[in-house]
Coordinates of C-alpha atoms and ligand atoms in Angstrom, one line a residue:
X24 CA 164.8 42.2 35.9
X25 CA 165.2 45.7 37.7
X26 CA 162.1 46.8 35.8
X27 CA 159.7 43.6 37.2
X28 CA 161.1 44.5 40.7
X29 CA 159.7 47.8 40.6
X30 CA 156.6 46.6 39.5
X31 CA 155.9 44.3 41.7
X32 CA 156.9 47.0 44.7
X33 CA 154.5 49.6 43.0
X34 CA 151.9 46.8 43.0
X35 CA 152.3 45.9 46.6
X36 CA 152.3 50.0 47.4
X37 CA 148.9 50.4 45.6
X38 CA 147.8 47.2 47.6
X39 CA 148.6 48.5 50.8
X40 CA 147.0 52.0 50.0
X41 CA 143.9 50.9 48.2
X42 CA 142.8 47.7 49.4
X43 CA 141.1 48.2 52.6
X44 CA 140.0 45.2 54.7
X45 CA 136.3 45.9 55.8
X46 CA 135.6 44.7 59.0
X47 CA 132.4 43.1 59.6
X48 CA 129.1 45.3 59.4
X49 CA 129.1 46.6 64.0
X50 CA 132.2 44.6 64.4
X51 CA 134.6 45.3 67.6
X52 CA 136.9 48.3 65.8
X53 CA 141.1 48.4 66.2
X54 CA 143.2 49.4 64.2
X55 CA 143.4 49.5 60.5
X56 CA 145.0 46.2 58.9
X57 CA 147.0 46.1 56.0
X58 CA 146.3 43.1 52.9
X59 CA 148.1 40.0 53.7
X60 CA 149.4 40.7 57.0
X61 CA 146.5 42.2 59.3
X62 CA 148.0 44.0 62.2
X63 CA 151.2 41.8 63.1
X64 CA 153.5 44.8 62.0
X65 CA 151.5 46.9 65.0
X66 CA 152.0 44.0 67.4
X67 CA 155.8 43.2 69.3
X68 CA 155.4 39.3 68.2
X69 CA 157.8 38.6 71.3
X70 CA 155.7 39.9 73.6
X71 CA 152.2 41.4 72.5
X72 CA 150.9 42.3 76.1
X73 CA 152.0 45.9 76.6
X74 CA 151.0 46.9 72.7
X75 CA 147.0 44.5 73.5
X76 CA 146.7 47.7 76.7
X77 CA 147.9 50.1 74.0
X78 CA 145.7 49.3 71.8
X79 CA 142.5 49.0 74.2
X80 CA 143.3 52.5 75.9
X81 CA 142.0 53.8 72.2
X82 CA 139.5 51.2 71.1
X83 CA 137.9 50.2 74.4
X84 CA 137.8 46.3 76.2
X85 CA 136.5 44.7 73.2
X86 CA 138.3 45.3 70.0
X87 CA 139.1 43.8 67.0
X88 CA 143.1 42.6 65.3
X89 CA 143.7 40.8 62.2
X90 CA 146.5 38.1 62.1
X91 CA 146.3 37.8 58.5
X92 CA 143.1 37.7 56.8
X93 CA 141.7 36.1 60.0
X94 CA 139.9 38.6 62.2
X95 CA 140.0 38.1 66.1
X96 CA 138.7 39.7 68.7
X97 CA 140.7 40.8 72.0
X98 CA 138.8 41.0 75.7
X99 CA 140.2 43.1 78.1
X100 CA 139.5 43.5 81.7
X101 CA 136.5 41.6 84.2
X102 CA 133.6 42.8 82.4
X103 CA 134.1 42.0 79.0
X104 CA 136.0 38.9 79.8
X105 CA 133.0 37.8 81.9
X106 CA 130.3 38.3 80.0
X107 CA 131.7 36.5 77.2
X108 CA 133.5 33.4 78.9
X109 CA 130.4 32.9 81.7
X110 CA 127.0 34.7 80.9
X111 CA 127.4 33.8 76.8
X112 CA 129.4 30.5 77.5
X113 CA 127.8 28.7 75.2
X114 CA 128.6 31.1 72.5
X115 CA 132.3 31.9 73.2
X116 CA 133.5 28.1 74.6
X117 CA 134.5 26.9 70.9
X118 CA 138.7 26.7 70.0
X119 CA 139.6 27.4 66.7
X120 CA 140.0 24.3 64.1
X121 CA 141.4 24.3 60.9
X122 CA 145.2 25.9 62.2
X123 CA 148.4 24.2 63.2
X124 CA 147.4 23.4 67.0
X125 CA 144.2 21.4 65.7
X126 CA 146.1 19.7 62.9
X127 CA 148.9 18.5 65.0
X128 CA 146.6 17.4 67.6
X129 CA 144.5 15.8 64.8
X130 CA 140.9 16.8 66.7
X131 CA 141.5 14.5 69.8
X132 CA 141.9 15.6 73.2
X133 CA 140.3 17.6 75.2
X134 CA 142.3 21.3 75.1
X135 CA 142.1 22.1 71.8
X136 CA 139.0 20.2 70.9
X137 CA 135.8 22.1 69.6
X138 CA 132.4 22.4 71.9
X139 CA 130.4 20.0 71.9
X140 CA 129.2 16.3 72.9
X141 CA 132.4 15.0 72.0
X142 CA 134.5 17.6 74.0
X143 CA 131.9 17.3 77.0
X144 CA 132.3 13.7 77.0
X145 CA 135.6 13.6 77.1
X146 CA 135.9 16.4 79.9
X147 CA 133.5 15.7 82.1
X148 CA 135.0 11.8 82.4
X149 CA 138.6 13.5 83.2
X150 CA 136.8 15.7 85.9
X151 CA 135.4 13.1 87.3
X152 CA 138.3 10.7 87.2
X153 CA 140.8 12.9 88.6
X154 CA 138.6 13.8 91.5
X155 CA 139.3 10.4 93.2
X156 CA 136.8 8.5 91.7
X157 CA 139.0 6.3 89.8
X158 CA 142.4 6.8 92.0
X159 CA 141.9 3.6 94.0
X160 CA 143.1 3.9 97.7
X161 CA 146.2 6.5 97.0
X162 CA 144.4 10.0 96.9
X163 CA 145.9 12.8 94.9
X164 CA 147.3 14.3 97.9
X165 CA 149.1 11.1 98.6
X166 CA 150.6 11.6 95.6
X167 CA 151.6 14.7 95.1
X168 CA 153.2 14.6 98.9
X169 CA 155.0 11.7 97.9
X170 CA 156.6 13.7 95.1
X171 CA 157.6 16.3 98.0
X172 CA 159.3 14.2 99.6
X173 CA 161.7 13.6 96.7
X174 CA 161.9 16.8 95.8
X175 CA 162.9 17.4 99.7
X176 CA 165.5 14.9 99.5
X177 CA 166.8 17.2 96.7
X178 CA 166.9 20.6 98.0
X179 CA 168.6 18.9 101.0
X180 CA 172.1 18.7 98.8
X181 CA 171.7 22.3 98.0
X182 CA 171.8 23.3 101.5
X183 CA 174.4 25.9 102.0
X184 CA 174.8 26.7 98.7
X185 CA 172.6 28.1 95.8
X186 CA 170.2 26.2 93.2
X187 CA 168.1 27.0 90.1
X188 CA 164.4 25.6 90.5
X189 CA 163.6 25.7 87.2
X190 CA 163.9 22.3 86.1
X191 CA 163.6 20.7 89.3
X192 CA 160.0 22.2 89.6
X193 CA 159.3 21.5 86.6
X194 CA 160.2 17.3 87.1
X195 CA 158.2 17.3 90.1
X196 CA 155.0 18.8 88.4
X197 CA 156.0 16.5 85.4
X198 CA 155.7 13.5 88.1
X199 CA 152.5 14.4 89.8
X200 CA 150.7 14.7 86.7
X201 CA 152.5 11.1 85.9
X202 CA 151.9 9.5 89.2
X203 CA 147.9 10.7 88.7
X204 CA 147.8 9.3 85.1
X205 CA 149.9 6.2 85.4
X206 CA 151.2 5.3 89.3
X207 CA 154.4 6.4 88.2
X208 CA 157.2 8.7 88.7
X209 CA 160.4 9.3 86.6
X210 CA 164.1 9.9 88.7
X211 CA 165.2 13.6 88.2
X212 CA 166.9 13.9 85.3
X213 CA 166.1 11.2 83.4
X214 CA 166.7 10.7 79.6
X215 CA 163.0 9.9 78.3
X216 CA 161.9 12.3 80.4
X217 CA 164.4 15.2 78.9
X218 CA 163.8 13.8 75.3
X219 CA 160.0 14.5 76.0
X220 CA 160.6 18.2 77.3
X221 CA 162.7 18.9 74.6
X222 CA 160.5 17.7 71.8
X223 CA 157.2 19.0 73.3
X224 CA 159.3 22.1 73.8
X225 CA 160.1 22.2 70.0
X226 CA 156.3 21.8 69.1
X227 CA 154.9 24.0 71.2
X228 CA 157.7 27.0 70.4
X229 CA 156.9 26.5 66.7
X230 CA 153.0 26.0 66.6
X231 CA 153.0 29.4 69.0
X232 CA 155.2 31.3 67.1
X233 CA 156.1 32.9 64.0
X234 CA 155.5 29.7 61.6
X235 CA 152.6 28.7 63.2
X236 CA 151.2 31.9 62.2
X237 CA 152.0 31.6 58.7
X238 CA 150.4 28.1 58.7
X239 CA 147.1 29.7 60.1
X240 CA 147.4 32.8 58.1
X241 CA 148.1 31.1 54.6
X242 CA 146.6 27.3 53.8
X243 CA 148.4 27.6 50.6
X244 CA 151.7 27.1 52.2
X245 CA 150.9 24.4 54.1
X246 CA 152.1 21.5 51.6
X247 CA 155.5 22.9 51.5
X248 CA 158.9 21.9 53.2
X249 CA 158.7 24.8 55.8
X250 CA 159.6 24.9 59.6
X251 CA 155.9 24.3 60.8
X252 CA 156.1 20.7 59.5
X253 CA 158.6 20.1 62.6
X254 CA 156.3 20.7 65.1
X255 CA 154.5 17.8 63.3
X256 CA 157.5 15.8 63.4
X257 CA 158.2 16.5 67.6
X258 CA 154.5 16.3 68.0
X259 CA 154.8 12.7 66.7
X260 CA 157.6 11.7 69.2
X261 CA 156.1 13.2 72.0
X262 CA 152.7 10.6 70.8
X263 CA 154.9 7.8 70.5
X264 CA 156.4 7.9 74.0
X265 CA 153.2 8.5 75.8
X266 CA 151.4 5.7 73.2
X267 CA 154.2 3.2 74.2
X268 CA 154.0 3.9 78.3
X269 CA 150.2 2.9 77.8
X270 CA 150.8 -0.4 76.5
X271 CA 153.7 -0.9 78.8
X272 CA 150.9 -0.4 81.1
X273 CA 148.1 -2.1 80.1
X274 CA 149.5 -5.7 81.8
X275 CA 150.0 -4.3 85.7
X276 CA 146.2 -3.3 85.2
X277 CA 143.2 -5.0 87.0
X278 CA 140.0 -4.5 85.3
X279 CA 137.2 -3.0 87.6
X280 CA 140.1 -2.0 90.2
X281 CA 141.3 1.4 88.8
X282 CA 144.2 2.6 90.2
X283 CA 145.0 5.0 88.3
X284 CA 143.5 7.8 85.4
X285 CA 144.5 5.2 82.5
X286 CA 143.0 2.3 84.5
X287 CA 140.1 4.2 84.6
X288 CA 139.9 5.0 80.7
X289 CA 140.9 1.5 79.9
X290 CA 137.7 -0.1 82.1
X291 CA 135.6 2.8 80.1
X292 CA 137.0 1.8 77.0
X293 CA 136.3 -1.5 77.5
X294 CA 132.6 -0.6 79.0
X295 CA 131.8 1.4 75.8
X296 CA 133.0 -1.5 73.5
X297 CA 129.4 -2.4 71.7
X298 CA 129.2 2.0 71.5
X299 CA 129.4 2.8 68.2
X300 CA 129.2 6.9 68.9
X301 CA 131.5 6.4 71.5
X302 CA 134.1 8.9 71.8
X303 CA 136.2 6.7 73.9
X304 CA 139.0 5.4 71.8
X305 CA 142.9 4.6 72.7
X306 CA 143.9 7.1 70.3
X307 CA 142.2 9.8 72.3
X308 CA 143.3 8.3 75.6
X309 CA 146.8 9.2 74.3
X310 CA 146.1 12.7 73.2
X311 CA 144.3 13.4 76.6
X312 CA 147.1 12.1 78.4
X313 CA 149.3 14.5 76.3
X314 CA 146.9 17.2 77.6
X315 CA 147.2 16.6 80.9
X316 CA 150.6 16.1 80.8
X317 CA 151.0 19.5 79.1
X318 CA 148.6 21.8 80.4
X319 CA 149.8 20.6 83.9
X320 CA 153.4 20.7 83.5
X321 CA 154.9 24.4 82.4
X322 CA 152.0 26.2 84.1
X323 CA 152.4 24.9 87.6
X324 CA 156.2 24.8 87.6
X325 CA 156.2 28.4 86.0
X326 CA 154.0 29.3 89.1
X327 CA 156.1 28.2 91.4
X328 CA 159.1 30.0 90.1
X329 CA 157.3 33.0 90.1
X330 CA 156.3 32.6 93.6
X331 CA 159.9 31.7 95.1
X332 CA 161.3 34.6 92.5
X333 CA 158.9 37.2 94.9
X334 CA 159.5 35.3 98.5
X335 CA 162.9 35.4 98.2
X336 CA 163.2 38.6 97.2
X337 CA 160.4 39.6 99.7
X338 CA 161.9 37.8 103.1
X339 CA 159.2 40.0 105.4
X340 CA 156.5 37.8 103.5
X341 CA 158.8 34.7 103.6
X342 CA 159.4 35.2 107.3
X343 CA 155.5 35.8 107.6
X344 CA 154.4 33.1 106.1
X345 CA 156.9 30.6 108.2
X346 CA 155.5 31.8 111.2
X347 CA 151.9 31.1 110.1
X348 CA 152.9 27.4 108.9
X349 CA 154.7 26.7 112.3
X350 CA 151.9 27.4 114.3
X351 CA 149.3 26.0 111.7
X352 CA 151.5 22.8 111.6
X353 CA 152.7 22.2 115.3
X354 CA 152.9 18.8 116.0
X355 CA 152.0 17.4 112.7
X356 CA 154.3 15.1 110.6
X357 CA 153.2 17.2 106.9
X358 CA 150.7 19.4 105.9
X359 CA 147.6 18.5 104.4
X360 CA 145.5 20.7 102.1
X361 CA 142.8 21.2 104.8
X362 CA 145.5 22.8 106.9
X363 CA 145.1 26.2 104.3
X364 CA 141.7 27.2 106.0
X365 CA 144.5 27.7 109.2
X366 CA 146.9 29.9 107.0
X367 CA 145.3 33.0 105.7
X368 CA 148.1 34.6 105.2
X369 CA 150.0 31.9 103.4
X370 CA 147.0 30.9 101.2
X371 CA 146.8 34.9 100.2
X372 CA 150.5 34.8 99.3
X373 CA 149.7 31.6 97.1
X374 CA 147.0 33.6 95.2
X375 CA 149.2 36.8 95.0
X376 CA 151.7 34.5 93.0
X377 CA 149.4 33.3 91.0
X378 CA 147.9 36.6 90.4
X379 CA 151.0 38.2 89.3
X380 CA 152.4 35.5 87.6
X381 CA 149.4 35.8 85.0
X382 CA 150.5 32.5 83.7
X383 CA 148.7 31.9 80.6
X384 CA 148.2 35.3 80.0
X385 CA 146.1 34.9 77.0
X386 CA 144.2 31.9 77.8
X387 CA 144.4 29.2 75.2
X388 CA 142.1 31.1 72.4
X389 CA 138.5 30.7 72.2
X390 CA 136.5 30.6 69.3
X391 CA 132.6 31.9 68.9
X392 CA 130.5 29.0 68.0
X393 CA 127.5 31.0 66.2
X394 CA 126.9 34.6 65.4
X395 CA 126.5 36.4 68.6
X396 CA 126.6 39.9 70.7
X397 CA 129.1 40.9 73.1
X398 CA 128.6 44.6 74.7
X399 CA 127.2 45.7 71.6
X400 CA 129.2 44.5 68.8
X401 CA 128.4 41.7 66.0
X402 CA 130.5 38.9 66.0
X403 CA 130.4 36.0 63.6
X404 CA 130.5 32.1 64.2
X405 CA 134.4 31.1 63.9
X406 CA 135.7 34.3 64.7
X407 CA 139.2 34.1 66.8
X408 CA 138.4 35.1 70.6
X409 CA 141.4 35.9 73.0
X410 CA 140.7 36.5 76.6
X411 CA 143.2 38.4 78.3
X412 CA 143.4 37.2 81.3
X413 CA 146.6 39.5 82.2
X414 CA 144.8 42.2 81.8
X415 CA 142.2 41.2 84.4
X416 CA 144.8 40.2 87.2
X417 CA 146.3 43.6 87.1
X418 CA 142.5 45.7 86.1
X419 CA 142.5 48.7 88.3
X420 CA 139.5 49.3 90.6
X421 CA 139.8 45.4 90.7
X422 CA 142.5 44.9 92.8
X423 CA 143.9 46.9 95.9
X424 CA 147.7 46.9 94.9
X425 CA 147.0 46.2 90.8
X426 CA 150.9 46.3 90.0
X427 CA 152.8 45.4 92.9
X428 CA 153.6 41.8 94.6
X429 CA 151.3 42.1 97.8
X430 CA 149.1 39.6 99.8
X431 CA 146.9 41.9 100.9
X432 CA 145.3 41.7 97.4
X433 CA 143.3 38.8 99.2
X434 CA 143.3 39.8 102.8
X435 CA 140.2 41.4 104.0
X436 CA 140.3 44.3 107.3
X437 CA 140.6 41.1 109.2
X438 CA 143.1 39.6 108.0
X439 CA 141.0 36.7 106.5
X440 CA 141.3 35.5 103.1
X441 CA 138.9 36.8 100.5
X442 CA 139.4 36.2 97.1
X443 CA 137.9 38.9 94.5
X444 CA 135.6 38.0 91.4
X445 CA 138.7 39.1 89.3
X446 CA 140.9 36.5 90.2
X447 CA 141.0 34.0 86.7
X448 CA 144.5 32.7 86.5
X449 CA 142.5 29.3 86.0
X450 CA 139.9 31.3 83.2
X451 CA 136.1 31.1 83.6
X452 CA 132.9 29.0 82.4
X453 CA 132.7 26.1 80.7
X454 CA 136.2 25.9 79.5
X455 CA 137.5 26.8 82.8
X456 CA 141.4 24.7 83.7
X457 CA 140.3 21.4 84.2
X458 CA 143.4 20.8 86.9
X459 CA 142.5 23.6 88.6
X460 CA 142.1 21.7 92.0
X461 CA 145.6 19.6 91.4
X462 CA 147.0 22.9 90.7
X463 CA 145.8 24.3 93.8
X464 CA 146.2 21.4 96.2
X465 CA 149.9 21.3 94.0
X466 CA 151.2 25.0 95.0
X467 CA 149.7 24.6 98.5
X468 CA 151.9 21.6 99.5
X469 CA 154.5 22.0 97.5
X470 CA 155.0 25.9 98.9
X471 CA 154.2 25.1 102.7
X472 CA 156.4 22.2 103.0
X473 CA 159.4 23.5 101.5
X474 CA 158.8 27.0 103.5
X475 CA 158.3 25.0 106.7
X476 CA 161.8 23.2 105.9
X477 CA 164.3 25.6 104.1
X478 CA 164.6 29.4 104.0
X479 CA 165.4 30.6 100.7
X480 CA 167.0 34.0 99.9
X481 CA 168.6 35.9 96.9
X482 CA 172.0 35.6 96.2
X483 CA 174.2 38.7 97.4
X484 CA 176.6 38.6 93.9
X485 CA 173.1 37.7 91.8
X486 CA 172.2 42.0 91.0
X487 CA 168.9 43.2 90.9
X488 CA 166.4 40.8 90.5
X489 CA 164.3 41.1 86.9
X490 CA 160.4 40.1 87.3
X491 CA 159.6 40.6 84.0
X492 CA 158.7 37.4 82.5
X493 CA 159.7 35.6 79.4
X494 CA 156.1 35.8 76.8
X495 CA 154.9 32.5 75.4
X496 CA 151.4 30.6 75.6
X497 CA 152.8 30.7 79.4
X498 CA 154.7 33.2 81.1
X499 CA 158.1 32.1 82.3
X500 CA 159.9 33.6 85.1
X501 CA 163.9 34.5 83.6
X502 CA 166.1 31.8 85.2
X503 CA 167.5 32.7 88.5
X504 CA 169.2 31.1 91.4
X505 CA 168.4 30.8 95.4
X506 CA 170.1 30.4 97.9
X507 CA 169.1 27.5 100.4
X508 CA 169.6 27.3 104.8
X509 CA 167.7 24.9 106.7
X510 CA 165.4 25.9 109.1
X511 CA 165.3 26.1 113.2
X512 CA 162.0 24.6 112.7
X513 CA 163.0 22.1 110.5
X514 CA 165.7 20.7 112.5
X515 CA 163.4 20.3 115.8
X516 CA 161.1 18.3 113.9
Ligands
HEM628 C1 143.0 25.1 80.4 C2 145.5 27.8 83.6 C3 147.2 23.8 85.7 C4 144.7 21.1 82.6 C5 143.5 26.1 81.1 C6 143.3 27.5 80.8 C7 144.0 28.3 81.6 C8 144.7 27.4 82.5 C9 144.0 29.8 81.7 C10 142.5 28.0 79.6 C11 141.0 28.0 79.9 C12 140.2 28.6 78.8 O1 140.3 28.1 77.6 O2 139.5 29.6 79.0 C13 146.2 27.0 84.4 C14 147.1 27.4 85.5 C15 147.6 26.3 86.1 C16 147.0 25.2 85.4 C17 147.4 28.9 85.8 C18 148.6 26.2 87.2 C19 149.0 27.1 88.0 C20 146.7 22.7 85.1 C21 146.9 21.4 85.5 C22 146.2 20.6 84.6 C23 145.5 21.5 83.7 C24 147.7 20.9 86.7 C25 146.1 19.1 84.5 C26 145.6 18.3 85.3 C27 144.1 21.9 81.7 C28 143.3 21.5 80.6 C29 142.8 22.6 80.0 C30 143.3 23.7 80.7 C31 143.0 20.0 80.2 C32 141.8 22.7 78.8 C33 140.4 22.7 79.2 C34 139.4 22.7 78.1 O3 139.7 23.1 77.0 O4 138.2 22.3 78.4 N1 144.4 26.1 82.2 N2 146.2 25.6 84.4 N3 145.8 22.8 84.0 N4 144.0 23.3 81.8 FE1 145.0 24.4 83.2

């Protein structure tokens, strides 16, 4: 017994030493893989970030990494992020197929569906729908103020004492997205709503993490009784819920009177009936709304924690940013999103948060679609392609204050906001973040009318704040509390 166990560890020595993985022939170089497990023994699988600057420092912006047998290729900074994602769009807009993400999702979609006329379809009808063509007489705005004012209602108990925003902002983002796709909202707290989190939660930590890896990395394992199959299994409740509010739906619907996004895919789907290529099916109306919900959710909340975590631990800029919005709002009942073009200031400290909160710091990976060039390198159709987008919100020569929390990243001399060609929070090119408007119009009215309202400080007993974020497919702020006054400015109103 002793004597096969040496064997096999002699075997797996000579592996290691003899076996060289060849990288393709002018292939982006990194650092030398071993059999089996590519470079994840280089990489800190909690949090790669720090080791992906590490590793460009020696092997320039584009470089190559192995998870596995499966060779991917890493973009650092602007240049190489641009080129790629914008001037070879059509070559670098794929997403990988054939892993965990794709399986679960079963091809449908819109996130992780491959380029092409089915994708485009389905995108460019989402685009269109969500900018008001299909939202009936309640514009987005509407809706996402009506959510403040809940979420108002809500702070107000807090007043006096502390709170953590965490879940709260994470309800109200849950809502708008809601209130866009369906009319409706869910009360704070509510049980379907928490069964969701928990299993999309679940899915998302698995298919992201260790075990998802393993599914990618090794197709022979997929048929056995291993953790990945449970992000199948919360996948599948997650499905259910959102399949069962759409035919809860379906009978407070009037055909050619869309009210909302699903009223809108229903009247396609029933416009597209006699279609036999069409890609309009209920089944993908569900996995789109699962998008939405998802892409729109964690990110925006996450945003907005990051952005009270710096204001209330910056109360200059808080204080600076009140004094804008009171002038820009005097008189007025709410803000509007066309009130931002009368808050520099305010709209550059929106951008700084979303700059330094590098949100999804790796994108969601891309994937080349043919054999192409990228600053000089061959890279093979299907090879793995992550953006890092972190690594262009903090680039150097990019930005004047690269690693510090400051709005005059986006201030010109004047004191007007300018936004630089480095700022992609939201990505770039044809894959760009489809809810990048809701997003914006999202942190604009959400930020100025709780600013206007309350101020919001750090505890005194709370210690030294920590900014260093928790790594996933989105960075998370650590949990933290605030505390909450009301405002002068709020009480004459
Ligand atoms: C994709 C960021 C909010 C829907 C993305 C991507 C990023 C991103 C970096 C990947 C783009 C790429 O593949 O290159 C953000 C940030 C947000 C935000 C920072 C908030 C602060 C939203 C919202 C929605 C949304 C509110 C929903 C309406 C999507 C969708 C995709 C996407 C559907 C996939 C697009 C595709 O594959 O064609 N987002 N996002 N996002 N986002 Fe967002």
């Amino acid at each position: 017994m002793l004597g096969s166990l040496v064997l096999v560890w002699i075997f797996i020595c000579l592996l290691f030493l003899f076996i060289k993985i060849q990288r393709p022939k002018n292939f982006p170089p990194g650092p030398r893989p071993v059999p089996i497990f590519g470079n994840v023994f280089q990489l800190n699988i909690s949090n790669p970030l720090k080791d992906f600057e590490r590793i460009a420092e020696r092997y320039g912006n584009v470089y190559s990494l192995y998870f596995g047998g499966r060779p991917a290729v890493i973009l650092t900074g602007f240049k190489a992020v641009k080129e790629a994602l914008v001037t070879k769009a059509a070559d670098f807009s794929g997403r990988p197929q054939n892993v965990l993400v794709s399986h679960i999702t079963e091809g449908k979609g819109i996130a992780f569906v491959d380029y092409g006329p089915y994708w485009k379809e389905q995108r460019r009808f989402a685009l269109m729908s969500l900018r008001n063509f299909g939202l009936g007489k309640q514009s987005m705005e509407d809706r996402i103020l009506g959510e403040i004012q809940h979420l108002v209602v809500c702070m107000d108990k807090s007043v006096g004492g502390f709170m953590n925003p965490d879940t709260l902002f994470h309800e109200a983002a849950s809502n708008i997205i809601y209130l866009v796709l369906f009319g409706i909202r869910y009360e704070y707290g509510d049980e379907t709503l928490k069964q969701y989190v928990t299993s999309f939660v679940e899915s998302t930590k698995i298919a992201n993490g260790f075990w998802g890896m393993i599914y990618d990395t090794f197709p022979a394992l997929r048929g056995l009784p291993l953790p990945f199959r449970k992000a199948i299994t919360h996948f599948d409740i997650v499905k259910n819920i959102n399949a069962n509010m759409v035919s809860k739906h379906k009978p407070s619907r009037v055909p050619g009177e869309p009210k909302n996004f699903v009223d809108c895919y229903l009247d396609e789907l029933e416009k597209q009936k006699e279609n036999d290529g069409s890609s309009f099916t209920e089944g993908q109306l569900v996995r789109t709304i699962m998008d939405l919900h998802a892409a729109g959710t964690d990110t925006t909340s996450n945003t907005l924690r990051t952005a009270f975590l710096y204001l209330i631990t910056h109360p200059d800029i808080q204080e600076k940013c009140q004094r804008e919005i009171d002038e820009a709002l005097k008189g007025k009942a709410h803000a509007s999103f066309e009130d931002r073009h009368d808050m520099p200031y305010t709209q550059a400290v929106i951008h700084e948060s979303l700059r330094i909160a590098k949100t999804v710091p790796l994108s969601v990976p891309h994937c080349t679609t043919r054999d192409t060039e990228l600053m000089g390198y061959s890279i093979p159709k299907d090879t793995l392609v992550f953006p890092n987008l972190a690594s262009v919100l903090s680039e150097e020569g990019q930005w004047k204050f690269p690693h510090e929390f400051n709005p005059v990243n986006f201030l010109n001399d004047q004191g007007q906001f300018e936004k630089p060609e480095a700022f992609l929070p939201f990505s770039a090119g044809p894959r760009v973040c489809l809810g990048e408007g809701l997003a914006r119009m999202e942190l604009f009215l959400i930020l100025v009318t709780l600013l206007r309202r309350f101020q919001f400080f750090w505890p005194e007993d709370a210690g030294e704040p920590d900014f260093t974020p928790v790594y996933g497919i989105t960075l998370t702020p650590k949990p933290y509390r605030m505390g909450i006054r009301r405002r002068q400015a709020a009480k004459d109103m």
